[in-house]
Amino acid sequence: MLQRIITFFERYSFGVCTYLGERFNVSIAKIRLFFIYSSFLAVGFPLIFYFFAGIVLDFRNYIKRSRTRAADM
């Protein structure tokens, strides 16, 4: 049951924690805990950063996909 919940959130989330973990070579679980704890302490500011970073990452992936499609033509 817990694994299904974790898989659901990993599949439908923006992937910000995964990207940051791979980029800085830090455990993804530690980054997630940092976002959770800091959002309680900073009254939601890290959530705003998380959503903004998710939108930026999604936009970057969209541009990469459109460039590869244009190169295939």
mmCIF file of C-alpha atoms in Angstrom:
data_model
loop_
_atom_site.group_PDB
_atom_site.id
_atom_site.type_symbol
_atom_site.label_atom_id
_atom_site.label_comp_id
_atom_site.label_asym_id
_atom_site.label_seq_id
_atom_site.Cartn_x
_atom_site.Cartn_y
_atom_site.Cartn_z
ATOM 1 C CA MET A 1 0.000 0.000 0.000
ATOM 2 C CA LEU A 2 2.753 2.435 0.941
ATOM 3 C CA GLN A 3 4.692 1.564 -2.193
ATOM 4 C CA ARG A 4 1.627 2.346 -4.352
ATOM 5 C CA ILE A 5 1.320 5.773 -2.732
ATOM 6 C CA ILE A 6 5.018 6.521 -3.245
ATOM 7 C CA THR A 7 4.838 5.379 -6.875
ATOM 8 C CA PHE A 8 1.777 7.566 -7.476
ATOM 9 C CA PHE A 9 3.460 10.702 -6.146
ATOM 10 C CA GLU A 10 6.704 10.017 -7.993
ATOM 11 C CA ARG A 11 4.893 9.471 -11.266
ATOM 12 C CA TYR A 12 2.624 12.517 -11.074
ATOM 13 C CA SER A 13 4.890 14.983 -9.315
ATOM 14 C CA PHE A 14 7.131 17.418 -11.118
ATOM 15 C CA GLY A 15 10.367 15.550 -10.402
ATOM 16 C CA VAL A 16 12.071 18.494 -8.719
ATOM 17 C CA CYS A 17 13.536 16.444 -5.880
ATOM 18 C CA THR A 18 14.799 13.805 -8.289
ATOM 19 C CA TYR A 19 16.410 16.433 -10.498
ATOM 20 C CA LEU A 20 18.080 18.172 -7.552
ATOM 21 C CA GLY A 21 19.239 14.847 -6.098
ATOM 22 C CA GLU A 22 20.850 13.754 -9.337
ATOM 23 C CA ARG A 23 22.308 17.198 -10.016
ATOM 24 C CA PHE A 24 23.958 17.621 -6.590
ATOM 25 C CA ASN A 25 24.500 13.903 -5.860
ATOM 26 C CA VAL A 26 22.349 13.970 -2.704
ATOM 27 C CA SER A 27 19.786 11.420 -1.561
ATOM 28 C CA ILE A 28 16.321 12.179 -2.894
ATOM 29 C CA ALA A 29 14.743 11.285 0.451
ATOM 30 C CA LYS A 30 16.852 13.919 2.208
ATOM 31 C CA ILE A 31 15.775 16.575 -0.262
ATOM 32 C CA ARG A 32 12.123 15.624 0.172
ATOM 33 C CA LEU A 33 12.454 15.805 3.947
ATOM 34 C CA PHE A 34 14.124 19.196 3.602
ATOM 35 C CA PHE A 35 11.164 20.508 1.575
ATOM 36 C CA ILE A 36 8.659 19.094 4.060
ATOM 37 C CA TYR A 37 10.355 20.432 7.189
ATOM 38 C CA SER A 38 11.277 23.790 5.703
ATOM 39 C CA SER A 39 7.735 24.372 4.458
ATOM 40 C CA PHE A 40 6.486 24.037 8.037
ATOM 41 C CA LEU A 41 9.136 26.428 9.303
ATOM 42 C CA ALA A 42 8.955 28.958 6.474
ATOM 43 C CA VAL A 43 5.141 28.953 6.163
ATOM 44 C CA GLY A 44 4.975 27.439 2.697
ATOM 45 C CA PHE A 45 7.713 29.369 0.877
ATOM 46 C CA PRO A 46 9.535 26.165 -0.192
ATOM 47 C CA LEU A 47 6.290 24.953 -1.762
ATOM 48 C CA ILE A 48 6.214 28.059 -3.923
ATOM 49 C CA PHE A 49 9.828 27.357 -4.939
ATOM 50 C CA TYR A 50 8.956 23.696 -5.613
ATOM 51 C CA PHE A 51 6.054 24.563 -7.922
ATOM 52 C CA PHE A 52 8.072 27.253 -9.700
ATOM 53 C CA ALA A 53 10.981 24.826 -10.209
ATOM 54 C CA GLY A 54 8.538 22.185 -11.442
ATOM 55 C CA ILE A 55 7.122 24.557 -14.026
ATOM 56 C CA VAL A 56 10.626 25.542 -15.170
ATOM 57 C CA LEU A 57 11.714 21.895 -15.454
ATOM 58 C CA ASP A 58 8.553 20.995 -17.349
ATOM 59 C CA PHE A 59 9.101 23.912 -19.723
ATOM 60 C CA ARG A 60 12.726 22.833 -20.295
ATOM 61 C CA ASN A 61 11.600 19.297 -21.126
ATOM 62 C CA TYR A 62 8.980 20.678 -23.528
ATOM 63 C CA ILE A 63 11.627 22.738 -25.347
ATOM 64 C CA LYS A 64 13.973 19.739 -25.584
ATOM 65 C CA ARG A 65 11.185 17.595 -27.043
ATOM 66 C CA SER A 66 10.220 20.238 -29.583
ATOM 67 C CA ARG A 67 13.865 20.656 -30.665
ATOM 68 C CA THR A 68 14.272 16.925 -31.246
ATOM 69 C CA ARG A 69 11.047 16.843 -33.249
ATOM 70 C CA ALA A 70 12.244 19.745 -35.397
ATOM 71 C CA ALA A 71 15.592 18.006 -35.949
ATOM 72 C CA ASP A 72 13.825 14.816 -37.054
ATOM 73 C CA MET A 73 12.014 16.587 -39.871
#
